[in-house]
């Protein structure tokens, strides 16, 4: 900012510039005022009174209490113009003789270190406002804040901060560059390592853990480990699952030495290639370097963890092998609390609620739709309360199945365009207002974008914003606050729900077949439905099984997890490991096809090792079913495996029970036995005909084929 010349352009902006700055700060941003920027945000300025640069008066932003006076440096005001002060040549100042600003408590005339001190003093004033808070109060605690005496290792600090954020397990594979780091992490007794067979599966496991816990950690070695996990991290990014990717990197001097290291691309000193690969699939990258001070290392770790929690996305942390056990007093400072929950800006919240309430109250047949971003327990409870108060029906999207209780009287089923539950698609599409909470629109979740939602009738509620129709956008509004505030404002209107109830016909039971009839896939899910209860969690891979699992009526409290956006086949086995470790009181039921399982089968052994004890329903039809329906060819046939023998070969501790089933009677008996065997991993290999698939797979295959060929469906 040009000193002394801010009044003309402030007047020209007519208050809008300051409004934008204030919105940014109230929305969680930070304001650091350097030189004229500090004057600009003080309560009052008295700058060069009586000169051509005079700026005297109360200020609008008032971020810093007190009065700012200046100039500090002699000669500054000697060359003035309408553009502000022009800095004259100034002699260098010795640190001991450099000009100082007044140090009275009321002064906001700041320079150098004093400015940073005053920013710290001002921070609590901002924290006390009822605005959207997304940041911790301070990044690096001073020695006065320390609770742990003496030095501490960098690795132990990282472990303690993960524990403070609710992470009690991390997933990974040892490698020479991360061994010292692993020693420091496991020295924290509250943090346990889950050793996986490979880094890809460890990444899938971390993503599954994040779904249950809200945050996960993945530890790999440099390059060969990190890049192996990259596919899983990309999936976590696409699915908005926060995974802290911690890489044990080469020693800190390797970046500057003319040496070629192993696990590199064969070019001396060129070691940033892994970071560049992770950049598109992480929201923050912290690469600790030799030039960093200990305080800077702490700050980088802190910002990475904060970004993961706030943005619900993966982050990347690179720790050189010689830094992991390095001790310093800066690493012994107190672990900060987790970030506070989002709190809306009151004026924005009030405006959004008023607009949406009017929008819904004017509608004849409004409906509610739950989306994938409605994951927090508070948002889910508010959605239930809104449905009950309004009388509106509630549908779920494919990627949000399980986020609204399916035994609730207002639940009308799955909205999945042409693949919707019977009657559900018609009710949603015929509505004249749809309030969709946390929707994620992809080609999978919309059945090839055939969902036929009119944008002008859509209210879209996301985690921190509300969009009404095609024109009304309300930012800095937290989803939970919005739903809770909307409940008393919406008039009861059950027309759409009444219409659904009048025309709904419960799904029928498949007719009985003669004993010994070869097993069909719909019979597998008929009997799975019979044994499911609220103690289970469903983890479903992308495949034909998904289309049958989507039709299941979930018991109250039974989670349903799929990777609907990234859709990486084989994800479910690793995700089962992570989810089961995070929720040991639940029994995970995994639905996976043989083609997907061939990608990641090694982690069956890890499930047995850590006694996660899931029930794995594996469809064996010798093919990639979905790919065959999209575009058939000989490449969609896979090598047959004897899955029971494969699993038994991994079982060295008697922790497995495997069933091979070929008829309906056998799968029913196997499932009944499986739910009793809670102390074992149970594999049920279902032998199916390659041509046996759901109608939904046929429909989706055609839609995807048209999309891939550039043909409009």
XYZ file of C-alpha atoms in Angstrom:
713
model
C 0.000 0.000 0.000
C 1.401 3.468 -0.799
C 1.804 5.304 2.488
C -0.449 8.292 2.962
C -2.502 7.846 -0.188
C -5.203 5.419 0.871
C -8.086 7.854 1.353
C -8.779 8.553 -2.346
C -9.008 4.942 -3.402
C -10.930 3.977 -0.250
C -13.488 6.588 -1.235
C -13.505 5.299 -4.812
C -14.198 1.730 -3.610
C -17.147 3.056 -1.592
C -16.607 0.594 1.259
C -16.486 -2.537 -0.911
C -12.760 -3.088 -0.513
C -12.960 -3.050 3.262
C -16.058 -5.253 3.198
C -14.165 -7.862 1.203
C -11.197 -7.700 3.577
C -13.454 -8.055 6.609
C -15.337 -10.979 5.032
C -12.024 -12.701 4.365
C -10.858 -12.298 7.974
C -14.237 -13.243 9.428
C -14.146 -16.291 7.189
C -10.975 -17.518 8.839
C -8.295 -15.648 6.875
C -5.432 -13.754 8.495
C -4.565 -10.076 8.061
C -0.927 -9.071 8.502
C -0.350 -5.356 8.185
C 3.183 -4.346 7.221
C 4.104 -0.672 7.120
C 1.092 1.165 5.682
C -0.912 -2.041 5.914
C -0.626 -1.858 9.706
C -1.820 1.751 9.761
C -4.694 0.777 7.520
C -6.212 -1.707 9.968
C -5.702 0.178 13.246
C -8.449 1.802 15.279
C -7.094 5.316 14.638
C -4.308 6.826 12.548
C -2.367 10.037 13.113
C 0.098 9.999 10.238
C 2.193 13.122 9.525
C -0.413 15.670 10.677
C 0.048 19.054 8.985
C 1.913 17.646 5.977
C 0.774 16.816 2.480
C 0.697 13.162 3.592
C -1.650 13.770 6.503
C -3.962 10.879 7.316
C -5.742 11.503 10.611
C -8.916 9.918 11.890
C -10.701 6.779 12.991
C -10.385 3.788 10.703
C -12.958 1.363 9.385
C -11.391 -2.086 9.850
C -10.126 -1.584 13.444
C -8.412 -4.984 13.596
C -5.656 -3.591 15.853
C -6.678 -1.585 18.951
C -5.095 1.778 19.665
C -3.545 4.542 17.608
C -0.938 4.362 14.851
C 1.414 7.327 14.579
C 4.230 8.022 12.119
C 6.382 8.419 10.138
C 9.100 6.498 11.912
C 11.962 7.007 9.466
C 13.215 10.576 9.011
C 12.935 11.947 5.509
C 10.074 9.636 4.570
C 7.659 12.523 4.108
C 10.112 14.706 2.258
C 9.023 13.573 -1.198
C 5.268 13.413 -1.432
C 2.798 13.380 -4.277
C -0.802 12.474 -4.909
C 0.423 8.910 -5.279
C 1.785 8.870 -1.715
C 5.231 8.994 -0.202
C 8.244 8.185 -2.305
C 10.970 6.580 -0.273
C 14.167 8.677 -0.285
C 17.565 7.013 -0.073
C 17.957 5.873 3.518
C 21.204 4.930 5.234
C 21.399 1.419 6.680
C 20.463 1.221 10.334
C 22.258 -0.811 12.923
C 19.873 -3.125 14.778
C 20.652 -1.375 18.068
C 19.968 2.103 16.718
C 17.089 1.504 14.311
C 14.005 3.633 14.936
C 11.488 2.251 17.387
C 7.767 2.820 17.499
C 6.069 3.997 20.696
C 5.578 1.037 23.010
C 2.548 2.215 24.962
C -0.302 -0.352 25.226
C -2.577 1.855 23.140
C -0.193 2.202 20.260
C -0.531 0.286 17.022
C 2.411 2.033 15.399
C 4.440 -1.008 14.569
C 7.716 -2.046 13.080
C 9.505 -5.369 12.778
C 9.147 -7.654 15.780
C 6.757 -5.241 17.522
C 4.281 -5.703 14.677
C 4.273 -9.464 15.178
C 3.826 -8.995 18.924
C 0.797 -6.764 18.353
C -0.658 -9.259 15.863
C -0.499 -11.896 18.584
C -2.228 -9.497 20.970
C -4.952 -8.783 18.428
C -5.601 -12.446 17.588
C -7.782 -13.174 20.656
C -10.017 -10.223 19.757
C -10.755 -11.837 16.407
C -11.275 -15.242 17.990
C -13.965 -13.903 20.317
C -16.170 -12.813 17.422
C -19.000 -15.114 16.344
C -17.578 -15.686 12.904
C -16.507 -18.641 10.843
C -13.364 -19.852 12.605
C -11.042 -22.077 10.623
C -7.687 -21.462 12.235
C -5.952 -22.204 15.483
C -5.107 -19.110 17.473
C -1.384 -19.430 16.849
C 0.882 -21.449 14.634
C 3.992 -21.782 16.772
C 3.703 -21.632 20.550
C 6.293 -19.649 22.464
C 8.324 -21.113 25.276
C 5.781 -19.760 27.761
C 3.217 -22.161 26.299
C 5.383 -25.260 26.658
C 4.026 -28.043 28.837
C 6.716 -30.672 28.213
C 10.168 -29.810 29.601
C 13.334 -30.571 27.698
C 13.877 -31.449 24.038
C 11.704 -33.786 22.048
C 12.195 -35.497 18.694
C 10.523 -34.241 15.550
C 8.979 -37.657 14.891
C 7.542 -37.863 18.395
C 6.065 -34.385 17.994
C 4.313 -35.504 14.807
C 2.992 -38.603 16.569
C 1.588 -36.561 19.452
C -0.126 -34.127 17.132
C -1.759 -36.970 15.231
C -3.021 -38.432 18.510
C -4.362 -35.015 19.527
C -6.444 -35.055 16.341
C -7.943 -38.462 17.145
C -5.613 -40.709 15.127
C -4.723 -43.838 17.109
C -3.380 -45.994 14.252
C -1.361 -45.341 11.128
C -0.880 -47.532 8.066
C 2.332 -48.116 6.208
C 5.208 -50.205 4.936
C 8.793 -49.893 6.234
C 11.590 -48.746 3.935
C 15.130 -47.619 4.641
C 14.329 -43.896 4.480
C 11.444 -44.117 6.984
C 12.845 -46.546 9.575
C 14.056 -43.873 11.996
C 10.736 -42.087 11.605
C 8.826 -45.286 12.374
C 10.857 -45.673 15.581
C 9.793 -42.219 16.721
C 6.137 -42.669 15.762
C 5.713 -45.974 17.593
C 7.467 -44.551 20.657
C 4.164 -42.753 21.287
C 2.200 -45.449 23.171
C -1.177 -44.125 22.017
C -0.284 -44.553 18.325
C -0.104 -48.035 16.772
C 1.300 -49.050 13.394
C -0.701 -51.305 11.078
C 1.845 -52.925 8.762
C 0.420 -53.578 5.301
C 1.569 -55.782 2.433
C 2.108 -52.884 0.048
C 1.717 -49.126 -0.049
C -1.301 -49.111 -2.375
C -3.287 -51.176 0.099
C -1.971 -49.083 2.993
C -3.356 -46.025 1.214
C -6.725 -47.689 0.720
C -6.701 -48.670 4.403
C -5.941 -45.104 5.462
C -8.839 -43.858 3.336
C -11.176 -46.385 4.979
C -9.934 -45.323 8.418
C -10.574 -41.658 7.575
C -14.171 -42.474 6.648
C -14.777 -43.774 10.168
C -12.506 -41.480 12.198
C -12.395 -38.258 10.203
C -8.592 -38.304 9.769
C -5.963 -40.943 8.942
C -2.194 -41.259 8.574
C -0.177 -43.129 5.941
C 3.603 -43.633 6.252
C 5.718 -44.682 3.266
C 9.315 -44.543 2.164
C 10.484 -42.117 -0.487
C 9.538 -42.622 -4.145
C 9.054 -46.386 -4.478
C 6.712 -46.345 -1.496
C 5.081 -42.970 -1.928
C 4.426 -43.396 -5.633
C 2.976 -46.863 -5.008
C 0.467 -45.236 -2.667
C -0.284 -42.354 -5.016
C -3.309 -44.023 -6.617
C -4.938 -44.526 -3.225
C -4.163 -40.939 -2.205
C -5.779 -39.695 -5.416
C -8.877 -41.670 -4.465
C -8.894 -40.125 -1.001
C -8.673 -36.682 -2.599
C -11.566 -37.421 -4.966
C -13.663 -38.769 -2.094
C -12.835 -35.883 0.301
C -11.140 -38.119 2.851
C -8.311 -36.464 4.833
C -5.211 -38.667 4.825
C -1.911 -37.350 6.189
C 0.708 -38.803 3.799
C 4.025 -38.927 5.675
C 7.064 -39.830 3.596
C 10.441 -40.803 5.006
C 12.757 -38.915 2.651
C 16.518 -39.175 1.978
C 18.889 -37.399 4.368
C 18.661 -33.625 4.242
C 21.953 -32.960 2.414
C 21.029 -35.269 -0.470
C 19.342 -32.380 -2.282
C 22.675 -30.565 -2.649
C 25.169 -33.403 -3.115
C 26.341 -34.606 -6.563
C 25.343 -38.181 -5.814
C 22.779 -40.485 -7.373
C 20.692 -42.219 -4.709
C 18.610 -45.376 -4.852
C 14.828 -44.896 -5.126
C 15.428 -41.888 -7.406
C 15.220 -41.245 -11.148
C 18.991 -41.514 -11.475
C 19.697 -37.775 -11.417
C 21.861 -36.338 -8.654
C 20.155 -33.822 -6.398
C 16.838 -33.978 -8.250
C 14.632 -35.296 -5.487
C 11.500 -33.171 -5.798
C 9.786 -35.424 -8.335
C 7.755 -37.234 -5.669
C 6.518 -33.938 -4.238
C 5.430 -32.827 -7.715
C 3.505 -36.075 -8.181
C 1.677 -35.558 -4.898
C 0.908 -31.890 -5.494
C -2.302 -32.414 -7.558
C -3.760 -34.924 -5.070
C -3.019 -33.104 -1.807
C -4.205 -29.728 -0.564
C -0.969 -28.875 1.270
C 2.640 -30.016 0.943
C 5.172 -29.686 3.771
C 8.679 -30.599 2.663
C 11.084 -30.229 5.579
C 14.459 -28.931 4.381
C 17.890 -28.368 5.835
C 17.423 -24.593 5.711
C 14.342 -24.773 7.968
C 14.704 -23.766 11.595
C 13.082 -26.071 14.173
C 10.323 -23.496 14.628
C 9.735 -23.462 10.872
C 9.504 -27.260 10.848
C 6.886 -27.109 13.595
C 4.980 -24.486 11.635
C 5.000 -26.610 8.461
C 3.734 -29.686 10.311
C 1.089 -27.630 12.039
C -0.193 -26.070 8.818
C -0.301 -29.437 7.057
C -2.382 -31.048 9.797
C -4.642 -28.031 9.985
C -5.216 -28.112 6.229
C -6.147 -31.807 6.319
C -8.729 -31.256 9.051
C -10.209 -28.060 7.657
C -10.327 -28.975 3.984
C -11.013 -32.714 4.461
C -8.374 -33.561 1.871
C -5.030 -35.397 1.904
C -1.807 -33.552 2.741
C 1.850 -34.437 2.088
C 4.645 -34.284 4.679
C 8.234 -35.168 3.748
C 10.624 -35.857 6.661
C 14.325 -36.436 5.840
C 15.773 -39.532 7.457
C 18.219 -37.529 9.597
C 15.444 -35.261 10.918
C 13.123 -37.919 12.354
C 15.032 -38.438 15.612
C 16.430 -34.893 15.785
C 15.677 -33.340 19.164
C 15.046 -29.697 19.964
C 13.213 -27.724 22.614
C 10.923 -26.323 19.913
C 9.549 -29.838 19.415
C 8.554 -30.102 23.098
C 5.935 -27.386 22.979
C 2.311 -28.012 23.820
C 0.182 -29.788 21.256
C -2.510 -27.336 20.091
C -6.172 -28.305 20.182
C -7.932 -29.442 17.020
C -9.499 -26.716 14.885
C -12.882 -25.513 16.082
C -15.956 -26.493 14.131
C -17.150 -24.163 11.399
C -19.363 -21.415 12.772
C -21.361 -19.347 10.330
C -21.257 -15.596 9.866
C -24.599 -14.655 11.491
C -25.752 -12.223 8.810
C -25.050 -14.718 6.032
C -26.747 -17.522 7.920
C -29.853 -15.439 8.582
C -30.101 -14.369 4.943
C -29.621 -17.914 3.626
C -32.230 -19.382 5.972
C -34.776 -16.694 5.092
C -34.244 -17.186 1.354
C -34.428 -20.989 1.454
C -37.407 -21.065 3.824
C -39.327 -18.789 1.465
C -38.217 -20.915 -1.508
C -39.420 -24.174 0.073
C -42.588 -22.705 1.583
C -43.706 -21.485 -1.843
C -43.237 -24.943 -3.365
C -46.097 -27.399 -3.825
C -44.157 -30.671 -3.557
C -40.699 -30.042 -2.058
C -38.333 -32.944 -1.351
C -35.097 -33.433 0.583
C -32.093 -35.338 -0.790
C -29.081 -36.373 1.302
C -25.658 -36.132 -0.354
C -22.180 -37.501 0.293
C -20.904 -34.402 2.128
C -23.558 -34.786 4.827
C -21.191 -36.967 6.867
C -20.979 -35.174 10.210
C -23.174 -36.583 12.966
C -24.573 -33.122 13.670
C -25.628 -32.611 10.043
C -27.238 -36.035 9.909
C -29.204 -35.396 13.102
C -30.321 -32.012 11.781
C -31.479 -33.614 8.523
C -33.638 -36.071 10.464
C -35.121 -33.237 12.514
C -35.790 -31.179 9.367
C -37.574 -34.108 7.712
C -39.744 -34.694 10.757
C -40.619 -31.020 11.185
C -41.347 -30.401 7.497
C -42.999 -33.691 6.548
C -40.920 -33.801 3.372
C -39.687 -37.119 1.959
C -35.964 -37.871 2.035
C -34.070 -39.705 -0.701
C -30.376 -40.541 -0.709
C -27.906 -40.537 -3.575
C -25.732 -43.554 -4.332
C -22.670 -42.026 -2.670
C -24.666 -41.028 0.431
C -26.502 -44.274 1.098
C -26.510 -44.871 4.840
C -26.303 -41.191 5.825
C -30.062 -41.013 6.468
C -31.755 -43.804 8.452
C -33.511 -46.147 6.056
C -36.008 -47.242 8.707
C -37.272 -43.661 9.061
C -40.896 -43.111 7.933
C -39.820 -40.202 5.682
C -37.223 -42.269 3.801
C -38.294 -43.013 0.226
C -35.223 -44.778 -1.157
C -32.338 -44.239 -3.528
C -32.361 -41.388 -6.048
C -30.084 -42.549 -8.860
C -31.690 -41.172 -12.004
C -33.009 -44.047 -14.133
C -31.602 -46.569 -11.619
C -33.540 -45.151 -8.652
C -35.545 -47.235 -6.217
C -39.063 -47.959 -7.548
C -41.081 -44.742 -7.418
C -38.294 -42.637 -5.901
C -36.960 -41.099 -9.092
C -40.439 -40.036 -10.179
C -41.138 -38.319 -6.846
C -37.844 -36.408 -6.847
C -37.927 -35.358 -10.497
C -41.576 -34.252 -10.288
C -40.888 -32.008 -7.272
C -40.924 -28.258 -7.787
C -38.195 -27.711 -5.176
C -35.388 -30.017 -4.095
C -33.221 -29.257 -1.094
C -30.075 -31.336 -1.629
C -27.719 -31.438 1.350
C -24.080 -32.105 0.470
C -24.631 -33.551 -3.024
C -21.693 -34.740 -5.134
C -22.620 -35.022 -8.801
C -20.523 -37.468 -10.836
C -21.268 -39.616 -13.862
C -21.649 -42.602 -11.517
C -23.861 -40.936 -8.895
C -26.121 -39.461 -11.606
C -26.170 -42.523 -13.912
C -24.386 -40.699 -16.688
C -25.847 -37.279 -15.827
C -29.393 -38.386 -16.545
C -30.723 -37.072 -13.220
C -33.001 -34.401 -14.796
C -32.717 -31.927 -11.919
C -33.806 -28.403 -12.871
C -31.155 -25.934 -11.579
C -33.789 -23.258 -10.993
C -35.593 -25.536 -8.497
C -32.460 -26.656 -6.653
C -31.278 -25.638 -3.202
C -27.741 -26.980 -2.769
C -26.382 -26.998 0.774
C -22.638 -27.645 1.001
C -20.297 -27.678 3.996
C -19.730 -23.918 4.017
C -22.134 -22.429 1.476
C -25.748 -22.482 0.280
C -26.783 -22.055 -3.359
C -30.405 -21.197 -4.147
C -31.571 -21.655 -7.720
C -29.239 -20.126 -10.265
C -28.620 -16.794 -8.563
C -28.476 -16.926 -4.771
C -25.095 -17.850 -3.253
C -24.496 -17.533 0.485
C -20.920 -18.228 1.532
C -19.526 -18.619 5.049
C -22.583 -20.626 6.118
C -21.907 -23.950 7.843
C -24.145 -26.835 6.816
C -24.998 -27.840 10.385
C -25.899 -24.295 11.451
C -28.029 -23.835 8.358
C -30.051 -27.031 8.770
C -30.702 -26.379 12.450
C -31.782 -22.792 11.803
C -34.016 -23.831 8.893
C -36.088 -26.321 10.914
C -38.428 -23.816 12.638
C -38.766 -21.680 9.496
C -40.147 -24.311 7.109
C -43.874 -24.970 6.976
C -45.065 -28.549 7.081
C -45.736 -29.960 3.620
C -46.053 -33.726 3.177
C -47.637 -33.764 -0.293
C -44.672 -35.460 -1.963
C -44.333 -38.001 0.855
C -48.064 -38.759 0.760
C -47.880 -39.306 -2.993
C -44.949 -41.714 -2.617
C -46.733 -43.687 0.094
C -49.863 -43.947 -2.029
C -48.056 -45.426 -5.014
C -45.194 -47.317 -3.332
C -45.180 -51.076 -3.691
C -42.640 -52.847 -1.447
C -40.138 -54.960 -3.389
C -41.179 -58.563 -3.739
C -39.328 -61.661 -2.617
C -37.721 -63.707 -5.424
C -39.692 -66.900 -6.000
C -38.337 -70.146 -4.623
C -36.183 -72.232 -6.935
C -35.694 -75.999 -6.991
C -32.957 -77.211 -4.618
C -29.546 -77.355 -6.241
C -30.260 -74.590 -8.752
C -26.967 -72.828 -9.631
C -26.427 -69.707 -7.553
C -27.616 -66.374 -8.959
C -26.235 -63.064 -7.703
C -29.639 -61.712 -6.618
C -30.009 -64.715 -4.280
C -26.735 -63.797 -2.560
C -28.091 -60.383 -1.585
C -31.479 -61.774 -0.613
C -29.752 -63.780 2.117
C -27.315 -61.002 3.001
C -30.336 -58.799 3.716
C -31.620 -61.457 6.109
C -28.491 -61.424 8.313
C -27.590 -57.706 8.252
C -28.042 -55.835 11.523
C -27.026 -52.543 13.113
C -23.666 -53.942 14.274
C -22.485 -54.320 10.679
C -20.861 -51.882 8.254
C -20.993 -52.472 4.499
C -17.912 -51.727 2.382
C -18.751 -52.259 -1.281
C -16.358 -52.312 -4.226
C -17.175 -50.958 -7.655
C -18.684 -53.877 -9.546
C -21.927 -55.688 -10.177
C -22.285 -56.303 -6.448
C -22.652 -52.561 -5.912
C -25.880 -52.460 -7.902
C -27.402 -55.180 -5.747
C -25.991 -53.775 -2.500
C -27.522 -50.394 -3.319
C -30.967 -52.050 -3.120
C -30.412 -53.377 0.410
C -32.533 -51.885 3.162
C -29.945 -50.887 5.732
C -30.658 -51.601 9.400
C -30.639 -48.545 11.656
C -27.083 -47.294 12.160
C -25.481 -49.575 9.562
C -22.905 -47.563 7.528
C -22.526 -48.037 3.777
C -19.187 -47.099 2.188
C -18.333 -46.992 -1.519
C -15.758 -45.162 -3.625
C -18.301 -43.744 -6.037
C -16.243 -40.949 -7.593
C -12.733 -42.384 -8.014
C -14.032 -45.948 -8.496
C -10.732 -47.822 -8.188
C -11.503 -51.533 -8.231
C -9.905 -53.481 -5.402
C -10.271 -50.517 -3.013
C -12.665 -52.371 -0.731
C -10.215 -54.875 0.787
C -7.833 -52.176 2.007
C -10.736 -49.945 3.037
C -12.162 -52.842 5.053
C -8.893 -53.046 6.975
C -8.913 -49.338 7.784
C -12.592 -49.143 8.644
C -12.404 -52.250 10.821
C -9.386 -50.925 12.744
C -11.165 -47.600 13.313
C -14.485 -49.209 14.352
C -13.565 -52.439 16.179
C -17.050 -52.720 17.664
C -18.508 -53.190 14.155
C -18.303 -56.224 11.875
C -17.437 -55.135 8.357
C -19.179 -56.944 5.490
C -17.191 -56.556 2.278
C -18.683 -57.008 -1.188
C -16.047 -57.493 -3.893
C -15.673 -59.174 -7.269
C -12.900 -61.546 -8.277
C -11.385 -59.100 -10.763
C -11.161 -56.390 -8.115
C -9.865 -58.783 -5.470
C -7.000 -59.902 -7.697
C -5.684 -56.334 -7.449
C -5.379 -56.202 -3.655
C -5.867 -59.707 -2.241
C -2.647 -59.590 -0.164
C -4.409 -57.543 2.505
C -6.597 -60.511 3.418
C -3.537 -61.637 5.376
C -3.403 -58.292 7.207
C -7.084 -58.614 8.104
C -6.247 -61.946 9.728
C -3.051 -60.634 11.342
C -4.840 -57.831 13.186
C -8.015 -59.856 13.801
C -10.314 -57.423 12.034
C -12.526 -60.444 11.247
C -14.741 -59.182 8.409
C -17.173 -61.188 6.297
C -15.927 -61.042 2.697
C -18.512 -61.852 0.018
C -16.514 -62.538 -3.137
C -18.274 -63.000 -6.478
C -16.329 -65.389 -8.696
C -17.499 -65.157 -12.305
C -14.130 -65.068 -14.064
C -14.556 -61.637 -15.628
C -14.651 -57.879 -15.272
C -18.443 -57.682 -15.419
C -18.955 -53.931 -15.697
C -16.221 -53.518 -18.296
C -17.831 -56.316 -20.312
C -21.121 -54.423 -20.388
C -19.418 -51.154 -21.319
C -17.205 -52.631 -24.048
C -16.772 -56.368 -24.301
C -13.625 -58.094 -25.433
C -11.290 -60.973 -24.567
C -9.326 -58.673 -22.264
C -12.253 -58.727 -19.802
C -11.726 -62.429 -19.021
C -9.473 -63.090 -16.041
C -7.527 -66.081 -14.776
C -9.606 -68.226 -12.449
C -8.333 -68.631 -8.881
C -9.393 -71.027 -6.172
C -10.127 -68.265 -3.705
C -10.655 -70.469 -0.682
C -7.221 -72.014 -1.166
C -5.651 -68.589 -1.770
C -7.034 -67.334 1.543
C -6.157 -70.527 3.377
C -2.566 -70.146 2.194
C -2.403 -66.835 4.077
C -3.864 -68.240 7.295
C -1.074 -69.382 9.612
C -2.917 -68.784 12.887
C -6.284 -70.441 12.345
C -8.045 -67.100 12.008
C -9.948 -67.911 8.782
C -13.086 -69.752 7.770
C -13.635 -70.094 4.017
C -16.776 -71.257 2.199
C -17.185 -72.035 -1.498
C -20.895 -71.829 -2.389
C -22.601 -72.796 -5.632
C -26.319 -72.829 -4.676
C -28.785 -70.654 -2.818
C -28.991 -73.130 0.062
C -25.219 -73.058 0.488
C -24.905 -69.261 0.518
C -27.758 -68.966 3.032
C -26.090 -71.485 5.340
C -22.669 -69.857 4.946
C -24.010 -66.417 5.850
C -25.835 -67.746 8.906
C -22.606 -69.400 10.054
C -20.497 -66.337 9.235
C -22.391 -64.002 11.553
C -21.768 -66.436 14.408
C -18.009 -66.625 13.755
C -17.188 -63.162 15.093
C -13.640 -64.184 16.038
C -12.631 -65.148 12.484
C -12.204 -63.637 9.053
C -14.861 -65.302 6.903
C -14.520 -65.607 3.130
C -17.567 -66.698 1.133
C -16.633 -67.454 -2.467
C -19.795 -67.313 -4.586
C -19.477 -69.235 -7.864
C -21.560 -67.358 -10.460
C -22.210 -67.542 -14.166
C -20.258 -64.857 -16.103
C -23.457 -63.690 -17.783
C -25.378 -63.252 -14.522
C -25.595 -59.533 -13.801
C -28.146 -56.967 -12.709
C -30.421 -54.964 -14.990
C -28.764 -51.873 -13.515
C -25.348 -53.012 -14.781
C -26.781 -53.450 -18.272
C -28.288 -49.956 -18.124
C -25.194 -48.317 -16.643
C -22.940 -50.135 -19.093
C -24.843 -48.699 -22.030
C -24.837 -45.195 -20.533
C -21.089 -45.324 -19.888
C -20.409 -46.762 -23.340
C -22.289 -43.879 -24.933
C -20.481 -41.355 -22.756
C -17.063 -42.819 -23.558
C -17.908 -42.761 -27.257
C -19.033 -39.144 -27.080
C -22.673 -40.057 -27.724
C -25.299 -38.165 -25.736
C -27.452 -40.599 -23.712
